[in-house]
Amino acid sequence: MTLKPAYSVSQFLSEFAMGRTRFYELVGQGAIRVRKNGNKTIVTGEDARAFLDSLPIVEPKKAA
């Protein structure tokens, strides 16, 4: 996945299939870092990558 240098909140939500409420919950927990430029909230590509890398990897279940 090629990440952009920066995302607006709307772009991030669309790209990562996430709702606004969940996004701000994760921001509040420190799981997603944001930056402010006046009123505009921005997620850098580096911070988006860090968020993706922090997600758990789901291993396939082995048949019994």
PDB file of C-alpha atoms in Angstrom:
ATOM      1  CA  MET A   1       0.000   0.000   0.000  1.00  0.00           C
ATOM      2  CA  THR A   2       1.419   3.346  -1.028  1.00  0.00           C
ATOM      3  CA  LEU A   3       0.627   6.055   1.470  1.00  0.00           C
ATOM      4  CA  LYS A   4       0.207   9.734   0.708  1.00  0.00           C
ATOM      5  CA  PRO A   5       2.420  12.289   2.478  1.00  0.00           C
ATOM      6  CA  ALA A   6      -0.579  13.546   4.496  1.00  0.00           C
ATOM      7  CA  TYR A   7      -4.306  12.920   4.935  1.00  0.00           C
ATOM      8  CA  SER A   8      -7.154  15.136   6.000  1.00  0.00           C
ATOM      9  CA  VAL A   9      -9.510  13.427   8.442  1.00  0.00           C
ATOM     10  CA  SER A  10     -12.025  12.748   5.640  1.00  0.00           C
ATOM     11  CA  GLN A  11      -9.329  11.280   3.406  1.00  0.00           C
ATOM     12  CA  PHE A  12      -8.026   9.084   6.237  1.00  0.00           C
ATOM     13  CA  LEU A  13     -11.523   7.816   7.051  1.00  0.00           C
ATOM     14  CA  SER A  14     -12.147   6.929   3.418  1.00  0.00           C
ATOM     15  CA  GLU A  15      -8.732   5.328   2.839  1.00  0.00           C
ATOM     16  CA  PHE A  16      -8.822   3.236   6.013  1.00  0.00           C
ATOM     17  CA  ALA A  17     -12.579   2.459   6.054  1.00  0.00           C
ATOM     18  CA  MET A  18     -13.110   3.940   9.490  1.00  0.00           C
ATOM     19  CA  GLY A  19     -15.878   5.995  11.056  1.00  0.00           C
ATOM     20  CA  ARG A  20     -15.297   9.470  12.480  1.00  0.00           C
ATOM     21  CA  THR A  21     -16.270   8.435  16.031  1.00  0.00           C
ATOM     22  CA  ARG A  22     -13.815   5.503  16.030  1.00  0.00           C
ATOM     23  CA  PHE A  23     -11.107   7.741  14.539  1.00  0.00           C
ATOM     24  CA  TYR A  24     -11.389  10.268  17.355  1.00  0.00           C
ATOM     25  CA  GLU A  25     -11.519   7.460  19.952  1.00  0.00           C
ATOM     26  CA  LEU A  26      -8.203   6.166  18.589  1.00  0.00           C
ATOM     27  CA  VAL A  27      -6.766   9.695  18.552  1.00  0.00           C
ATOM     28  CA  GLY A  28      -7.802  10.089  22.203  1.00  0.00           C
ATOM     29  CA  GLN A  29      -6.108   6.781  23.060  1.00  0.00           C
ATOM     30  CA  GLY A  30      -2.932   7.864  21.285  1.00  0.00           C
ATOM     31  CA  ALA A  31      -3.212   5.109  18.669  1.00  0.00           C
ATOM     32  CA  ILE A  32      -3.374   7.646  15.833  1.00  0.00           C
ATOM     33  CA  ARG A  33      -1.248  10.791  16.005  1.00  0.00           C
ATOM     34  CA  VAL A  34      -2.661  13.926  14.442  1.00  0.00           C
ATOM     35  CA  ARG A  35      -1.286  17.370  13.743  1.00  0.00           C
ATOM     36  CA  LYS A  36      -3.099  20.670  13.524  1.00  0.00           C
ATOM     37  CA  ASN A  37      -2.716  23.391  10.908  1.00  0.00           C
ATOM     38  CA  GLY A  38      -5.119  26.024  12.165  1.00  0.00           C
ATOM     39  CA  ASN A  39      -8.527  24.326  12.155  1.00  0.00           C
ATOM     40  CA  LYS A  40      -7.369  21.520   9.853  1.00  0.00           C
ATOM     41  CA  THR A  41      -6.494  18.151  11.390  1.00  0.00           C
ATOM     42  CA  ILE A  42      -3.866  16.178   9.485  1.00  0.00           C
ATOM     43  CA  VAL A  43      -2.508  12.638   9.737  1.00  0.00           C
ATOM     44  CA  THR A  44       0.920  12.322   8.152  1.00  0.00           C
ATOM     45  CA  GLY A  45       1.746   9.319   6.003  1.00  0.00           C
ATOM     46  CA  GLU A  46       4.337   8.306   8.609  1.00  0.00           C
ATOM     47  CA  ASP A  47       1.721   8.382  11.366  1.00  0.00           C
ATOM     48  CA  ALA A  48      -0.720   6.438   9.176  1.00  0.00           C
ATOM     49  CA  ARG A  49       2.005   3.790   8.612  1.00  0.00           C
ATOM     50  CA  ALA A  50       2.710   3.649  12.351  1.00  0.00           C
ATOM     51  CA  PHE A  51      -1.003   3.080  13.006  1.00  0.00           C
ATOM     52  CA  LEU A  52      -1.168   0.298  10.421  1.00  0.00           C
ATOM     53  CA  ASP A  53       1.966  -1.337  11.806  1.00  0.00           C
ATOM     54  CA  SER A  54       0.469  -1.277  15.319  1.00  0.00           C
ATOM     55  CA  LEU A  55      -2.562  -3.324  14.301  1.00  0.00           C
ATOM     56  CA  PRO A  56      -2.504  -7.001  15.251  1.00  0.00           C
ATOM     57  CA  ILE A  57      -1.761  -9.600  12.612  1.00  0.00           C
ATOM     58  CA  VAL A  58      -4.490 -12.219  12.403  1.00  0.00           C
ATOM     59  CA  GLU A  59      -3.088 -15.671  11.764  1.00  0.00           C
ATOM     60  CA  PRO A  60      -5.292 -18.235  10.035  1.00  0.00           C
ATOM     61  CA  LYS A  61      -6.728 -20.887  12.310  1.00  0.00           C
ATOM     62  CA  LYS A  62      -5.398 -24.381  11.795  1.00  0.00           C
ATOM     63  CA  ALA A  63      -7.884 -27.138  11.123  1.00  0.00           C
ATOM     64  CA  ALA A  64      -8.216 -29.635  13.952  1.00  0.00           C
TER      65      ALA A  64
END
